[in-house]
XYZ file of C-alpha atoms in Angstrom:
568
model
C 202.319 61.533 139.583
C 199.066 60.899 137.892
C 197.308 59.318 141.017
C 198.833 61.911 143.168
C 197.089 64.274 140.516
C 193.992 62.996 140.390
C 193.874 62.663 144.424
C 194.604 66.225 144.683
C 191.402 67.620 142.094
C 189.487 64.412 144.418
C 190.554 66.897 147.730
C 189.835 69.920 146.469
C 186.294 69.074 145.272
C 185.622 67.639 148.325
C 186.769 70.541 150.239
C 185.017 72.986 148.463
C 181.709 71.278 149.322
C 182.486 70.539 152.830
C 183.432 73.891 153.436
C 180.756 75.832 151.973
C 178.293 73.939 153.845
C 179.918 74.558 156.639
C 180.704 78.232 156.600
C 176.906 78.834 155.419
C 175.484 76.323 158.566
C 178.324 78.889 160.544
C 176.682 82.209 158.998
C 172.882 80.438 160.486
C 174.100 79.282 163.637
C 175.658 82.818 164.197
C 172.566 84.506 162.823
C 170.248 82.383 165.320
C 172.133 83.595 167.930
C 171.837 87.052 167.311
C 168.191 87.072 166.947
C 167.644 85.141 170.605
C 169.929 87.614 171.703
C 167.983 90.122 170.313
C 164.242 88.925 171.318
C 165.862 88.559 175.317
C 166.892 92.349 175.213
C 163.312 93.514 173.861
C 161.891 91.191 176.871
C 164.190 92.478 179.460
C 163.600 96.114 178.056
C 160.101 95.348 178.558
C 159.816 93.507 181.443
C 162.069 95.912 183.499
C 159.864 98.759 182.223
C 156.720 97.317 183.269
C 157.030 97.442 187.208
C 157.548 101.320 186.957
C 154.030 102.736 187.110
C 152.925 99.945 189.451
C 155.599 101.469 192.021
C 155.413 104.818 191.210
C 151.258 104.707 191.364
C 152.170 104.028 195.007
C 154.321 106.726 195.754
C 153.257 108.981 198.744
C 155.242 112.229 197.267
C 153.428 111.411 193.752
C 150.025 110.915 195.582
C 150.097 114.026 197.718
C 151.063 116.204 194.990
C 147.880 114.865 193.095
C 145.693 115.223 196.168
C 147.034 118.869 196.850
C 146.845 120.143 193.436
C 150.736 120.963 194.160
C 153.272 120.161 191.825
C 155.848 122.545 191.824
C 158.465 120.105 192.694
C 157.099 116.362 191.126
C 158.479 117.291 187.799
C 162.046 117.161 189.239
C 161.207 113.960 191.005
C 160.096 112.299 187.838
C 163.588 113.607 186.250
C 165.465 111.504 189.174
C 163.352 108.970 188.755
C 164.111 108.532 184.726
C 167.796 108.721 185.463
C 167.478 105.662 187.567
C 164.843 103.759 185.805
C 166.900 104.701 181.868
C 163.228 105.346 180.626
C 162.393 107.867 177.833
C 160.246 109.860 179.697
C 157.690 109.817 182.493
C 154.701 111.977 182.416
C 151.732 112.644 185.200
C 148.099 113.521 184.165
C 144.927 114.576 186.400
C 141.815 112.782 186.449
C 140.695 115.144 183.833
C 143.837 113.722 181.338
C 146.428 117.036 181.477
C 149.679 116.674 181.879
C 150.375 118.320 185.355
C 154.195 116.903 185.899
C 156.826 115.398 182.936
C 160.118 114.722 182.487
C 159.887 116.904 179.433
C 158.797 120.150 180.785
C 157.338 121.419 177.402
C 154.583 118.582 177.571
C 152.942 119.966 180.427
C 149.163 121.379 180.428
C 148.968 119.120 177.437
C 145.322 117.083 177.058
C 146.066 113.711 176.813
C 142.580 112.812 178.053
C 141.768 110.965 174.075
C 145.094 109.083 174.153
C 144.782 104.887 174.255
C 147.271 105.137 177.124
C 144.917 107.357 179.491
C 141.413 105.480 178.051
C 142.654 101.784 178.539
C 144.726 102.828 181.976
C 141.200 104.024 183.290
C 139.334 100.967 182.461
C 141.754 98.534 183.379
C 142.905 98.389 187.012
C 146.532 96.860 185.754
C 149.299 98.358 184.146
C 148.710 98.634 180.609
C 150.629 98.106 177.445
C 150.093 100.538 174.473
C 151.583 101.407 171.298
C 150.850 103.775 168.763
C 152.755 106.153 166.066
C 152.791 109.955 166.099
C 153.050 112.007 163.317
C 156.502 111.820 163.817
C 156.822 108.269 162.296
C 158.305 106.721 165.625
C 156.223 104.366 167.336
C 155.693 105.330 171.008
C 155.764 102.459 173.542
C 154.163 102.951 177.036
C 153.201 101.768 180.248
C 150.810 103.513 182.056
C 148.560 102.735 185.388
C 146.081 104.413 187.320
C 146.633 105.927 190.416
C 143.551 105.672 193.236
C 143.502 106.096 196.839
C 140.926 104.302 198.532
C 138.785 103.454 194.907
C 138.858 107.333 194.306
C 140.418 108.147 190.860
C 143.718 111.035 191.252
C 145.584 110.362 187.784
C 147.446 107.869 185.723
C 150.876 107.532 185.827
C 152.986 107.158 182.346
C 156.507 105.634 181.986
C 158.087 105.609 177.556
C 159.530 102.695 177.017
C 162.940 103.508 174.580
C 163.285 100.766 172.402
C 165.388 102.892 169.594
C 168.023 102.514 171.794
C 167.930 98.454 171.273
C 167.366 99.242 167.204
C 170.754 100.818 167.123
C 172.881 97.618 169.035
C 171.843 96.258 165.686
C 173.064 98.634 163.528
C 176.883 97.290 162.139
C 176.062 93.466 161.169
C 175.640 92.334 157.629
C 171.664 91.937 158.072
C 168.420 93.814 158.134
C 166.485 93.411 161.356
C 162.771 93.923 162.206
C 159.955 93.831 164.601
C 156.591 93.530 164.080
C 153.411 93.740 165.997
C 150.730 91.229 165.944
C 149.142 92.449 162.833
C 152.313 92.362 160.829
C 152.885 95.890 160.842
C 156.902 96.495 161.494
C 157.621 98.626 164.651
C 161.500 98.812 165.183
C 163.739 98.346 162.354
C 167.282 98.943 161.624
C 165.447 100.667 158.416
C 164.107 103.479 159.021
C 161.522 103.612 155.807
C 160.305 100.399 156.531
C 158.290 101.394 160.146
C 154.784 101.297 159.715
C 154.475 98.983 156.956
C 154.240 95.107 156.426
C 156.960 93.003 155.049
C 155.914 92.505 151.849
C 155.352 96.623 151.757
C 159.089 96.977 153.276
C 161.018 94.629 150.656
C 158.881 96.523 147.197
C 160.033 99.623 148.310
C 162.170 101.183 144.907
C 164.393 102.482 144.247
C 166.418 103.702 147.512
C 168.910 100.564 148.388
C 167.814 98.639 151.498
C 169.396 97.394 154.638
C 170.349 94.384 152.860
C 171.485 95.538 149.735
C 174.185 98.040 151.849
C 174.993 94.833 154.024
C 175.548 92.783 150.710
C 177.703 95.328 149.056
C 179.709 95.985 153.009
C 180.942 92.369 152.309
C 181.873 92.531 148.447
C 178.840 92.162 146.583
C 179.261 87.946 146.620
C 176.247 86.499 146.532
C 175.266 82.416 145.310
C 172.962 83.986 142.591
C 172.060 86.982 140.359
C 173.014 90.023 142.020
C 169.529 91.601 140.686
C 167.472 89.047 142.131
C 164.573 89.832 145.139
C 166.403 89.075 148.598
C 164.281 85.745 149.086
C 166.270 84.093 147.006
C 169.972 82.586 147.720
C 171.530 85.760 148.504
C 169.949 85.752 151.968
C 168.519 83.712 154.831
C 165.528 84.615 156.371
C 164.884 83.902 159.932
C 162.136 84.624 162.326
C 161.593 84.206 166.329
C 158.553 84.807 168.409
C 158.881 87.309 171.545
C 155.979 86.156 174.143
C 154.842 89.611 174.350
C 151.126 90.612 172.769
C 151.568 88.039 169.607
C 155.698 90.352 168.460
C 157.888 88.732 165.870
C 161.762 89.353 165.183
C 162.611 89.303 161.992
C 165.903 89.401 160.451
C 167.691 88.728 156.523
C 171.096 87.898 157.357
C 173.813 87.904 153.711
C 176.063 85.138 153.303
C 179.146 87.400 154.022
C 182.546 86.561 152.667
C 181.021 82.866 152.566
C 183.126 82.314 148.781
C 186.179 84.613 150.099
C 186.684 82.261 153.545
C 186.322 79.340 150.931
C 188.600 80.318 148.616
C 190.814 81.115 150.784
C 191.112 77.204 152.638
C 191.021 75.666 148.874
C 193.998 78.352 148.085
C 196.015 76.996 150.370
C 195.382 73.617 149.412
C 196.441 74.096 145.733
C 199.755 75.970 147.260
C 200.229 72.743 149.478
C 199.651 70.298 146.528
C 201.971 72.624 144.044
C 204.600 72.700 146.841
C 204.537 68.758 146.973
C 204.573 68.026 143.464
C 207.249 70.360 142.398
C 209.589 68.707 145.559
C 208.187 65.463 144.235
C 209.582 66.252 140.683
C 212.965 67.425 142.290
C 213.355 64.506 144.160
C 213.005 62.678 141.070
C 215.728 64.472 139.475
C 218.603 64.287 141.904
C 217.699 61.053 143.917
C 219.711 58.826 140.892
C 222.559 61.404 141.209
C 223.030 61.130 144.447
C 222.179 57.478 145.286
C 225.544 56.222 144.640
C 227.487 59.297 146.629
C 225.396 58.694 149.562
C 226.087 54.697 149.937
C 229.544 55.611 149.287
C 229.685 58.399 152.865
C 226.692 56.626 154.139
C 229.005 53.864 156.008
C 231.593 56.188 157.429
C 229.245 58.789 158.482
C 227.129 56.988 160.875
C 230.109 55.493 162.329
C 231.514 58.943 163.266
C 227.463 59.731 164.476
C 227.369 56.441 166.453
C 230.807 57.523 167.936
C 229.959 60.935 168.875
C 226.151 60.186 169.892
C 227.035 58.211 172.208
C 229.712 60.724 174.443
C 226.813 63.555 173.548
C 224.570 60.958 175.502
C 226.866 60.401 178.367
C 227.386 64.095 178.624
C 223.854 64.832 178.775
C 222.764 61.906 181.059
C 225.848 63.147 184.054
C 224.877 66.896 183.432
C 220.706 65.818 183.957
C 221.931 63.646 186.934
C 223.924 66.710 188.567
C 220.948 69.353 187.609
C 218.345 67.305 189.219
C 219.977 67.030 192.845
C 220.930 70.450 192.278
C 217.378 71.221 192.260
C 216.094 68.853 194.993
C 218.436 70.480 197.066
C 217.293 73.983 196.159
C 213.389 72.837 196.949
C 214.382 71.404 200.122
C 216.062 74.879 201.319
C 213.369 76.421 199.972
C 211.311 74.739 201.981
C 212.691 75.369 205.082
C 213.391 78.633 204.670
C 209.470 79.040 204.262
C 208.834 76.903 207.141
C 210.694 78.417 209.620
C 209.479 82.012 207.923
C 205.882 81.776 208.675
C 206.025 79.904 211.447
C 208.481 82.702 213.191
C 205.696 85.027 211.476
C 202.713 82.922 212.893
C 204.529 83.292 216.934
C 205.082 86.788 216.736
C 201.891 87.991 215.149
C 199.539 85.800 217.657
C 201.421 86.780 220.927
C 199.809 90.218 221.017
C 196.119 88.972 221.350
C 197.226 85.215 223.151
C 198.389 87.610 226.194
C 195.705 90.148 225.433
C 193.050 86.725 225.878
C 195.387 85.269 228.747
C 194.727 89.065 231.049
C 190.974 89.497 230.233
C 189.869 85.249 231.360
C 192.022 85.955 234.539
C 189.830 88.828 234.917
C 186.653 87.158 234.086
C 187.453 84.830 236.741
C 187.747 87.256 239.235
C 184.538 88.669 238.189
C 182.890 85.463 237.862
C 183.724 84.674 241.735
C 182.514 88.057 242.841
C 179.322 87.412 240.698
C 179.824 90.466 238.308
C 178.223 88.313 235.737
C 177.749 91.611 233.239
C 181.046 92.677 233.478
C 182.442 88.792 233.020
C 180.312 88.355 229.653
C 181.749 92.220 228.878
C 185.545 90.325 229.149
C 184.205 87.077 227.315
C 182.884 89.577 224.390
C 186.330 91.340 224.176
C 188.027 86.886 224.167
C 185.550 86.268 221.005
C 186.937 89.361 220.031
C 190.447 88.571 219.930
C 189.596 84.897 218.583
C 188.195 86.862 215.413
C 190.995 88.685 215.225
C 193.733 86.035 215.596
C 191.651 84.234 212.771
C 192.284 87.614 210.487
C 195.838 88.191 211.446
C 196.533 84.399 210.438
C 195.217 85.279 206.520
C 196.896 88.769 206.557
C 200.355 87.213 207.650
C 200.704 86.622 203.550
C 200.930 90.485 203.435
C 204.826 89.890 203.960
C 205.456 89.158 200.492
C 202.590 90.423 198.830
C 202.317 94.025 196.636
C 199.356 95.838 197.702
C 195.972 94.795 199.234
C 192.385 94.984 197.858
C 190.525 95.509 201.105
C 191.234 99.388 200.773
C 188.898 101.702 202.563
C 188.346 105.481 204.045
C 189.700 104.951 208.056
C 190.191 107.955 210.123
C 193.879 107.054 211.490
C 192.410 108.705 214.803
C 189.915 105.764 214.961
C 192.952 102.970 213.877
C 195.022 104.232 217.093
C 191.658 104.055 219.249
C 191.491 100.818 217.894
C 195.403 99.892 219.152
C 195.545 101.503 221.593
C 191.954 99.021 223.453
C 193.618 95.953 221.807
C 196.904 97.058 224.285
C 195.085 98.148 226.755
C 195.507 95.120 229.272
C 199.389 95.491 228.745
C 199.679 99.100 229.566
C 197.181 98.694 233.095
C 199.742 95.904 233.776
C 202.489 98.426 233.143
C 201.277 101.650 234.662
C 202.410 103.672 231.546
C 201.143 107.451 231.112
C 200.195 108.111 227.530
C 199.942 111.576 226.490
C 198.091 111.783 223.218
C 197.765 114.581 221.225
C 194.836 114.456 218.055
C 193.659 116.673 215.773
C 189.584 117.223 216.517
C 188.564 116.463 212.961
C 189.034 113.596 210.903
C 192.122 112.248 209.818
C 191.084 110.463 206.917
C 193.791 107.820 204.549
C 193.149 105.324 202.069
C 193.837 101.814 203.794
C 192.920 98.670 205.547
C 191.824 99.230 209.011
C 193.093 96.254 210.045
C 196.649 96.092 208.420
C 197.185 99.423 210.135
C 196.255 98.611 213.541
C 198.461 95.592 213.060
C 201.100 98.067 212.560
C 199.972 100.382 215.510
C 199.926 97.572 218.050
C 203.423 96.466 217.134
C 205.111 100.063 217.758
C 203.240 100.406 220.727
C 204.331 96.767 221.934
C 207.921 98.056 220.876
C 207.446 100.889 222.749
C 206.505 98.617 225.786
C 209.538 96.822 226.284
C 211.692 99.954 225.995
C 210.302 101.373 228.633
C 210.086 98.752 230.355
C 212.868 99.043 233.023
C 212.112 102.827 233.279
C 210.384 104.877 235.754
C 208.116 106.742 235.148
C 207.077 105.107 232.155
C 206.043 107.726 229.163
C 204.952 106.911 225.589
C 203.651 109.648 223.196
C 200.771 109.410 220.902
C 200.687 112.076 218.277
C 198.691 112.378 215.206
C 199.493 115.617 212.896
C 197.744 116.695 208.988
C 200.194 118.655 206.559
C 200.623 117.632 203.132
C 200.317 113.872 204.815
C 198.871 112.260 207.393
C 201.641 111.443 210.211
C 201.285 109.122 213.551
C 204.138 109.746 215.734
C 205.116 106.898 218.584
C 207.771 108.179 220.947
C 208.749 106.554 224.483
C 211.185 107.770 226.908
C 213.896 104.256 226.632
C 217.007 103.811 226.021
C 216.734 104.642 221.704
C 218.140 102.260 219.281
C 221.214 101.590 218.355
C 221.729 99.851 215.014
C 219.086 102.330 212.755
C 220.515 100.865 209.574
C 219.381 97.383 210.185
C 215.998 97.776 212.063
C 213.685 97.169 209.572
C 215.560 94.037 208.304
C 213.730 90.391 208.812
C 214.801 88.708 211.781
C 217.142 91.471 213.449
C 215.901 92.050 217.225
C 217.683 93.583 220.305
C 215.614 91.815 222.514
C 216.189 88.798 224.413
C 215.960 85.316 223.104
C 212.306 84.405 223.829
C 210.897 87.775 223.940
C 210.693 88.715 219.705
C 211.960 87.092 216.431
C 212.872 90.464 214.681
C 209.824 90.244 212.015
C 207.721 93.036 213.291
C 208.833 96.138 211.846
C 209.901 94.494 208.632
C 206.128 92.594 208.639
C 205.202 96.453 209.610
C 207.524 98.340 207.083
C 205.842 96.213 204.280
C 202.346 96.957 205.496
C 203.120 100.955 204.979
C 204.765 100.087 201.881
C 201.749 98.562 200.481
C 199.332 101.516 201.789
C 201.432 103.826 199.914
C 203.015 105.210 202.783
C 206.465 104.702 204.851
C 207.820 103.714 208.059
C 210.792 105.702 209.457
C 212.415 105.230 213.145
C 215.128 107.588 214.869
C 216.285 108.453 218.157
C 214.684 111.464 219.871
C 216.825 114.439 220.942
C 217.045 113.820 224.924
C 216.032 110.325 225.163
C 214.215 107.203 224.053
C 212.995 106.109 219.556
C 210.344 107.884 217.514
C 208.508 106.258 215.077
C 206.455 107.622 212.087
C 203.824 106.227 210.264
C 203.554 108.954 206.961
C 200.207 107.779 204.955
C 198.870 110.149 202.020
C 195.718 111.872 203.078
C 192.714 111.339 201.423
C 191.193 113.930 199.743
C 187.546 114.640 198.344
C 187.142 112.580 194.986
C 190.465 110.618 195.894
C 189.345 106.710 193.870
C 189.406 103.880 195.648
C 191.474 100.499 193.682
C 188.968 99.788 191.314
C 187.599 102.701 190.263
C 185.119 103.785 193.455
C 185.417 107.552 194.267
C 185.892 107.466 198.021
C 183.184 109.055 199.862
């Protein structure tokens, strides 16, 4: 008990100054980061301000306003432009140094002519850098440039840089952050009293509490040291960066928060650990002589009657592992197949369309070809690489089948998807001599979907339509396309109708002949309207032949695409 004492206080110790170095090299590391993230936001403020007056001193509208004298409109333009750009303001001036345009409509006819920004823009022919501070107390960062036309002076051009805005992503840490010019003089700080003085000015300043002192007591007033003492001392940790912009320094005093508390709290949990043993130590102690004797005595017939009984649990578990393991080999393996022959029955039916499609436009081309049509011929080769392209798509939308919903969503007009069909058929129904009567609305028919997916379904109703007409003369298949509180595409032919309705949409059920279909389009179809957000319905017509609808939700003005796009 005494060594296991003293190796406990020899833990403890130990941990204490292990930890504490590392949870203050922690509070650095973290602090570091901050301040390079910090100094790259200035530069990327910065930097993504200075390009502004260089492309706005080029602007024609800009220009002719100044060469006109007319600027009844360039205000607004420079209020369109600060929207983009996320400056604070952009303001215009004359050769003369008044403010003829500005995003803040209150600064114009002002005489700016004495400003640094308008002197040093003149001289220089660059985009200059200034910064002074107003009355206000605020510094004022700017970027201004001349603007000339063929070495003849119109104006300058000034875009406000808003660096507040950067001050207050600072704001909520347990340290005081500043930034000071080349001179020393702090510019930005998350204290507002300290702008326009040094740091040695800043950190005497009595007796209002600083940014530190509010970030010390946030945490629970802990500090290494006096609590009175100047925030040089332990209490803090200094740490400075250089921004590669005109000679700017970061500074920032970060507290040692909850350093002691996270501390504590490891070395707590060692003493509980330590207490826990020692006490089970001491009970052990207590009851091990006690019990020694009635243990030996049941210690013999006990792990005879666990030998006994481990050994059937064994042979239970090893037959009931041997039965569950071909059990699931055999599951895999039907698995397997059933995949198999899924997509590849899916892969047939879904490339058939555009392999007969290719097979009637080369025996064209050939016929064309020998009656040196060459124009026409490379027409029917564009329409092959066509098809190619689309087989390629149709093999990575075949998935669609068991998947929920698409990301490839888009504004179609539905009148454009049957356009779209309706050429990809169009070798089958010259072959066929069919009339189609189609009836569309003259505006747009516009739903939320992919184009693609829904001429996929288009082209298999028509092909449906195809063979049910196909021992019929004349040959009739309706086209209609009707706006109400949906979007509707009707498909009607004049065949013989359908006569199981309660299983057509179910995977593999067909009424054709063997050879001609595997039953999976209008399930692979029903699922595509499914995942649009729409549904697929089929019924005989009144006199003769199946109607089909295809009822999509219309799209509607400010309707958002998946992902949060307002459709256009």
């Amino acid at each position: 008990m005494v060594l296991f004492l003293g190796i406990a206080v020899a833990v403890i110790w130990i941990s204490n100054i292990w930890l504490t170095d590392r949870f203050t090299e922690s509070t650095r590391n973290r602090s570091e980061l901050r301040l390079a993230l910090y100094s790259g936001s200035i530069m990327s403020e910065l930097q993504r301000h200075s390009v502004v007056p260089l492309l706005l001193s080029r602007d024609p509208v800009l220009i002719r306003s100044l060469e006109q004298d007319d600027f009844t409109s360039t205000s607004q333009r420079l209020i369109s432009y600060v929207e983009e750009i996320g400056a604070a303001s952009i303001i215009l001036l004359s050769r003369e140094g008044r403010v003829v345009a500005a995003t803040d409509r209150q600064r114009i006819s002002e005489l700016r002519s004495s400003d640094p920004f308008f002197v040093e823009a003149l001289r220089s022919p660059d985009t200059v850098f200034t910064s002074n501070e107003p009355e206000t107390g605020r510094f004022d960062f700017t970027f201004s440039r001349r603007i000339e036309v063929e070495n003849r002076l119109l104006g300058v051009i000034l875009v406000e840089v808003d660096l507040a805005r950067i001050v207050d992503q600072w704001r909520g840490t347990t340290e005081a952050v500043f930034l000071t010019n080349s001179t020393g003089e702090i510019i930005l700080s998350t204290e507002p009293r300290w702008r326009g003085r040094t740091e040695e000015e800043a950190l005497e300043l009595e007796p209002a509490p600083s940014a530190i002192e509010r970030a010390i007591e946030a945490t629970g007033n802990w500090a290494f040291g006096d609590q009175a003492a100047m925030f040089f001392g332990a209490e803090t940790i200094r740490l400075e960066a250089r921004i590669p912009f005109r000679g700017w320094r970061i500074v920032s005093y970060t507290a040692y928060a909850s350093v002691r508390e996270r501390v504590n709290g490891v070395l707590a949990l060692e003493i509980m650990g330590f207490a826990l043993l020692l006490a089970g130590g001491f009970y052990v102690l207590s009851r091990r002589e006690r019990l020694k004797s009635a243990v030996l005595l049941r210690e013999s017939a006990e792990l005879r009657r666990l030998n006994a009984r481990l050994q059937r649990e064994i042979a239970e578990r090893q037959k009931a592992e041997k039965n569950l393991e071909e059990a699931e080999q055999s599951l895999a393996q039907s698995q397997k197949l059933a995949a198999l022959g899924e997509m590849s029955a899916a892969v047939s039916h879904e490339l058939n369309q555009p392999l007969a499609a290719m097979k009637t436009y080369l025996a064209g081309a050939r016929l064309l070809l020998q009656r040196r049509r060459f124009e026409e011929a490379g027409s029917s080769f564009q329409r092959i690489d066509d098809l190619i392209e689309r087989m390629g798509a149709i093999t990575r939308q075949l998935k669609s089948y068991a998947r929920k919903g698409g990301d490839a969503f888009e504004p179609v007009d539905l009148r454009d998807a049957l356009k779209g069909a309706i050429t990809m058929m169009e070798p089958q129904l010259r072959t066929m001599k069919v009339e189609i009567d189609q009836s569309l609305p003259r505006r747009p028919v516009m739903v939320l979907a992919d184009r693609l997916r829904l001429e996929q379904v288009i082209i298999n109703l028509l092909r449906n339509a195809l063979d049910a007409v196909k021992e019929i003369e004349p040959r009739e298949i309706d086209l209609i396309i009707a706006e109400g509180d949906e979007a509707v595409l009707t498909v009607r032919d004049n065949g013989q109708g359908i006569e199981d309705l309660e299983n057509l949409f179910e995977p593999f059920f067909t009424t054709k002949k063997p050879g001609d279909g595997v039953g999976l389009g209008l399930a692979i179809s029903s699922g595509i309207v499914s995942d649009l957000g729409g549904r697929l319905t089929a019924r005989n017509g009144e006199t003769c032949g199946a109607v089909f609808e295809i009822r999509l939700p219309l799209l509607a003005a400010g309707d958002a695409r998946p992902g949060g796009q307002a459709a256009e």
